[in-house]
Amino acid sequence: MRSAEECELSCHALDVSVPGRLLVRGLELSIAPGNFIAVLGQNGTGKSLTLHTLAGLRPYAGGRIRLCGEDIGKTRRTTIAQHLALLPQYTEDIFPATVFDTVMIGRHPHVGRFNLESDEDRRIARAALAELDLDELSSRDVLTLSGGERRRLAIAQILTQSPQLYLLDEPTNHLDPQHQLQVLQMFRNKALQGAGVLASLHDVNLAARYADSCLLLYGDGRWELGLTADILSEDRLTELYETPIESLSWRNHQLFVATGG
């Protein structure tokens, strides 16, 4: 497997499907160091399934996926987790645990099966909590957290994992506007520092603000990928979301508004 600096996640001719329906046909995608790609589309068009498929967590109907130059299907899960982190759309806590114990789960791929976490592991975990404004909650039971606090903890956990590649399924779920911007700017900075980021988003304007490129999923097999400034247009977004969307100029930026009707 290639070194961390060269690690990228790519797919060739990838088909993503559910029984009786092909959602994505022949996807060609590379999530390389330094890139932030947003995935846009209606509910049910395959955004989450595509992320889970790229993470090697579900079978795919055709094509291939390579992580750091190797077939992801032949790569050990521990090795995958050392390079790639998936933020799922939902996180469920069944048993009580502290915030700190929960965030430390992110270090498991880097800690031997019979080893204990080191001071460096704990330092990384504390830094991740601080970055998400959760350091003062480290001793709290996760079952007492609000939805937004729990979402930030899930993000802190994948930061603690220290991967080179992030697959984020609606990372702004449950977050207030302040933390939506904080989280996306944080991953924008991760990309600038050499990480690869693929994030499904519902807010087109957040994608326009933070993503280098956008992947549009139409749900019928069709997809489009291009630079954000080139691919986000009134016509494409109106077709993508099946509702009229218009663009407005604001502070030298383009805003997209669903006008309906």
Coordinates of C-alpha atoms in Angstrom, one line a residue:
M1 CA 0.0 0.0 0.0
R2 CA 1.2 3.5 -0.8
S3 CA 2.4 5.9 1.8
A4 CA 0.0 8.2 3.6
E5 CA 1.1 11.2 1.5
E6 CA 0.0 9.4 -1.7
C7 CA -3.2 7.9 -0.4
E8 CA -6.3 8.5 -2.4
L9 CA -9.7 6.7 -2.8
S10 CA -10.9 6.1 -6.4
C11 CA -13.5 4.2 -8.2
H12 CA -13.8 3.1 -11.8
A13 CA -17.1 2.2 -13.6
L14 CA -18.8 1.9 -10.2
D15 CA -22.4 0.9 -10.1
V16 CA -24.4 1.6 -6.9
S17 CA -27.8 -0.1 -6.7
V18 CA -30.6 -1.3 -4.4
P19 CA -32.9 -4.2 -5.3
G20 CA -34.7 -3.3 -8.5
R21 CA -33.1 0.1 -9.0
L22 CA -29.7 1.3 -10.3
L23 CA -28.9 4.6 -8.5
V24 CA -25.5 5.4 -9.9
R25 CA -24.1 3.9 -13.1
G26 CA -20.4 3.8 -14.0
L27 CA -19.1 6.4 -11.5
E28 CA -15.6 7.6 -12.1
L29 CA -14.3 9.5 -9.1
S30 CA -11.0 10.2 -7.3
I31 CA -10.8 11.6 -3.8
A32 CA -7.2 12.8 -3.8
P33 CA -5.3 14.7 -1.1
G34 CA -6.2 18.4 -1.1
N35 CA -9.6 17.9 -2.6
F36 CA -13.0 18.7 -1.0
I37 CA -15.9 17.2 -3.0
A38 CA -19.6 17.8 -2.2
V39 CA -22.2 15.3 -3.1
L40 CA -25.6 16.8 -3.9
G41 CA -29.0 15.2 -4.8
Q42 CA -32.5 14.6 -3.6
N43 CA -33.3 12.2 -0.8
G44 CA -33.1 8.6 -2.1
T45 CA -30.7 9.3 -5.0
G46 CA -27.9 7.2 -3.5
K47 CA -25.7 9.8 -1.6
S48 CA -25.4 7.7 1.6
L49 CA -25.2 4.4 -0.3
T50 CA -22.4 5.8 -2.5
L51 CA -20.4 6.8 0.6
H52 CA -20.9 3.5 2.3
T53 CA -20.0 1.7 -0.9
L54 CA -16.8 3.7 -1.3
A55 CA -15.9 2.9 2.3
G56 CA -16.1 -0.8 1.4
L57 CA -19.1 -1.5 3.7
R58 CA -21.5 -2.8 1.1
P59 CA -21.3 -4.8 -2.1
Y60 CA -21.4 -3.0 -5.4
A61 CA -23.0 -4.1 -8.7
G62 CA -20.1 -3.4 -10.9
G63 CA -16.7 -1.6 -11.2
R64 CA -13.9 -1.4 -8.8
I65 CA -12.7 0.7 -5.8
R66 CA -9.1 1.3 -4.9
L67 CA -7.7 2.7 -1.6
C68 CA -4.1 3.8 -1.7
G69 CA -3.6 1.8 -4.9
E70 CA -5.1 -1.4 -3.5
D71 CA -8.4 -3.2 -4.1
I72 CA -10.5 -2.1 -1.1
G73 CA -12.3 -5.5 -1.1
K74 CA -8.9 -7.2 -0.4
T75 CA -7.8 -4.7 2.2
R76 CA -8.1 -5.5 6.0
R77 CA -10.7 -3.3 7.8
T78 CA -8.0 -2.1 10.3
T79 CA -5.9 -0.9 7.4
I80 CA -8.8 0.8 5.8
A81 CA -9.7 2.5 9.1
Q82 CA -6.1 3.8 9.4
H83 CA -6.5 5.7 6.1
L84 CA -10.2 6.4 5.8
A85 CA -12.9 7.5 8.2
L86 CA -16.7 7.4 7.5
L87 CA -19.0 9.7 9.4
P88 CA -22.4 8.0 9.2
Q89 CA -25.6 10.0 8.9
Y90 CA -26.9 8.7 12.3
T91 CA -25.1 7.6 15.5
E92 CA -26.9 5.5 18.1
D93 CA -25.7 5.0 21.6
I94 CA -27.0 1.9 23.4
F95 CA -24.9 1.9 26.5
P96 CA -23.7 4.7 28.8
A97 CA -20.2 6.0 28.2
T98 CA -18.4 9.3 28.8
V99 CA -17.7 11.7 26.0
F100 CA -14.0 11.1 26.3
D101 CA -14.3 7.3 26.2
T102 CA -16.5 7.6 23.1
V103 CA -14.0 9.9 21.3
M104 CA -11.2 7.5 22.1
I105 CA -12.9 4.8 20.0
G106 CA -11.4 6.7 17.0
R107 CA -7.9 5.6 18.1
H108 CA -8.7 1.9 17.9
P109 CA -7.3 1.3 14.4
H110 CA -3.9 2.6 15.6
V111 CA -3.8 0.7 18.9
G112 CA -2.8 -3.0 18.9
R113 CA -5.5 -5.5 20.0
F114 CA -3.8 -6.1 23.3
N115 CA -2.3 -2.7 23.9
L116 CA -3.5 0.3 25.9
E117 CA -4.0 3.8 24.6
S118 CA -0.9 5.9 25.0
D119 CA -0.5 9.5 26.2
E120 CA -0.3 10.5 22.6
D121 CA -3.6 8.8 21.8
R122 CA -5.2 10.7 24.7
R123 CA -3.6 14.0 23.5
I124 CA -5.1 13.5 20.0
A125 CA -8.5 12.8 21.5
R126 CA -8.5 15.9 23.7
A127 CA -7.4 18.1 20.8
A128 CA -10.3 16.8 18.7
L129 CA -12.8 17.5 21.5
A130 CA -11.4 21.0 21.9
E131 CA -11.6 21.6 18.1
L132 CA -15.4 20.8 18.3
D133 CA -16.0 22.9 21.5
L134 CA -16.6 19.7 23.5
D135 CA -13.6 19.7 25.9
E136 CA -15.6 20.9 28.9
L137 CA -18.0 18.0 28.3
S138 CA -15.4 15.2 28.4
S139 CA -16.8 13.6 31.5
R140 CA -20.5 13.8 30.5
D141 CA -22.5 10.7 29.6
V142 CA -23.2 10.6 25.9
L143 CA -26.8 9.8 26.6
T144 CA -27.2 13.3 28.1
L145 CA -26.0 15.2 25.0
S146 CA -28.2 17.2 22.7
G147 CA -28.5 16.2 19.1
G148 CA -26.0 18.8 18.0
E149 CA -23.5 18.0 20.7
R150 CA -23.7 14.3 19.8
R151 CA -23.1 15.1 16.2
R152 CA -20.0 17.1 17.0
L153 CA -18.8 14.2 19.1
A154 CA -19.2 11.9 16.2
I155 CA -17.1 14.3 14.1
A156 CA -14.5 14.6 16.9
Q157 CA -14.3 10.8 16.9
I158 CA -13.3 10.6 13.2
L159 CA -10.8 13.4 13.8
T160 CA -9.3 11.3 16.5
Q161 CA -9.0 8.5 13.9
S162 CA -6.4 10.7 12.1
P163 CA -7.2 9.5 8.6
Q164 CA -6.0 10.9 5.3
L165 CA -9.5 10.6 3.7
Y166 CA -12.9 11.6 5.1
L167 CA -16.3 10.4 3.9
L168 CA -18.9 12.6 5.6
D169 CA -22.6 11.7 5.3
E170 CA -24.5 15.0 6.0
P171 CA -21.9 16.3 8.5
T172 CA -24.1 19.4 9.3
N173 CA -27.0 17.3 10.6
H174 CA -28.5 18.8 13.8
L175 CA -25.9 21.6 13.9
D176 CA -26.8 25.2 14.5
P177 CA -25.5 27.8 11.9
Q178 CA -22.4 28.6 13.9
H179 CA -21.3 25.0 14.1
Q180 CA -22.3 24.2 10.5
L181 CA -19.8 26.8 9.3
Q182 CA -17.2 25.8 11.9
V183 CA -17.3 22.2 10.9
L184 CA -17.2 22.8 7.1
Q185 CA -14.4 25.3 7.5
M186 CA -12.5 22.8 9.6
F187 CA -12.8 20.2 6.8
R188 CA -11.9 22.8 4.2
N189 CA -8.8 23.4 6.2
K190 CA -8.1 19.6 6.4
A191 CA -8.2 19.5 2.6
L192 CA -5.8 22.5 2.4
Q193 CA -3.5 20.6 4.7
G194 CA -3.6 17.5 2.4
A195 CA -6.6 15.5 3.3
G196 CA -9.2 14.2 0.9
V197 CA -12.9 15.0 1.7
L198 CA -16.1 13.7 0.2
A199 CA -19.2 15.1 1.9
S200 CA -22.9 14.7 1.1
L201 CA -24.8 18.0 1.8
H202 CA -28.3 19.3 1.5
D203 CA -27.4 22.9 1.4
V204 CA -26.3 23.9 -2.1
N205 CA -24.9 27.2 -0.8
L206 CA -22.7 25.5 1.7
A207 CA -21.4 23.3 -1.1
A208 CA -20.7 26.4 -3.2
R209 CA -18.9 28.0 -0.4
Y210 CA -16.6 25.2 0.7
A211 CA -16.3 22.5 -2.0
D212 CA -13.7 22.5 -4.8
S213 CA -15.9 20.2 -6.9
C214 CA -19.4 18.8 -6.8
L215 CA -20.8 15.4 -7.6
L216 CA -24.5 15.5 -8.7
L217 CA -26.5 12.3 -8.3
Y218 CA -29.9 12.2 -10.1
G219 CA -31.0 8.8 -8.7
D220 CA -31.6 7.2 -12.1
G221 CA -28.0 6.2 -12.8
R222 CA -27.0 9.6 -14.1
W223 CA -24.3 11.6 -12.4
E224 CA -22.2 14.7 -13.1
L225 CA -18.9 15.8 -11.6
G226 CA -17.2 19.1 -12.1
L227 CA -15.6 22.2 -10.5
T228 CA -18.1 23.9 -8.2
A229 CA -18.0 27.2 -10.1
D230 CA -18.8 25.4 -13.4
I231 CA -21.3 22.8 -12.4
L232 CA -23.6 24.6 -10.1
S233 CA -26.2 26.4 -12.3
E234 CA -29.9 27.2 -12.2
D235 CA -30.7 24.7 -14.9
R236 CA -28.7 21.8 -13.4
L237 CA -30.0 22.4 -9.9
T238 CA -33.6 22.8 -11.1
E239 CA -33.3 19.4 -12.8
L240 CA -31.4 17.8 -9.9
Y241 CA -34.0 18.8 -7.2
E242 CA -37.0 18.9 -9.5
T243 CA -38.1 22.3 -8.3
P244 CA -37.3 25.8 -9.7
I245 CA -34.0 27.1 -8.3
E246 CA -32.7 30.6 -9.1
S247 CA -29.4 32.2 -8.5
L248 CA -28.8 35.6 -6.8
S249 CA -25.7 37.8 -6.6
W250 CA -24.8 38.7 -3.0
R251 CA -21.4 40.1 -1.9
N252 CA -19.7 38.9 -5.0
H253 CA -21.0 35.4 -4.5
Q254 CA -23.8 33.4 -6.1
L255 CA -26.6 32.2 -3.9
F256 CA -29.1 29.6 -5.0
V257 CA -32.7 29.8 -3.8
A258 CA -35.5 27.3 -4.3
T259 CA -38.4 29.4 -5.5
G260 CA -40.9 26.7 -5.9
G261 CA -44.0 26.9 -8.0

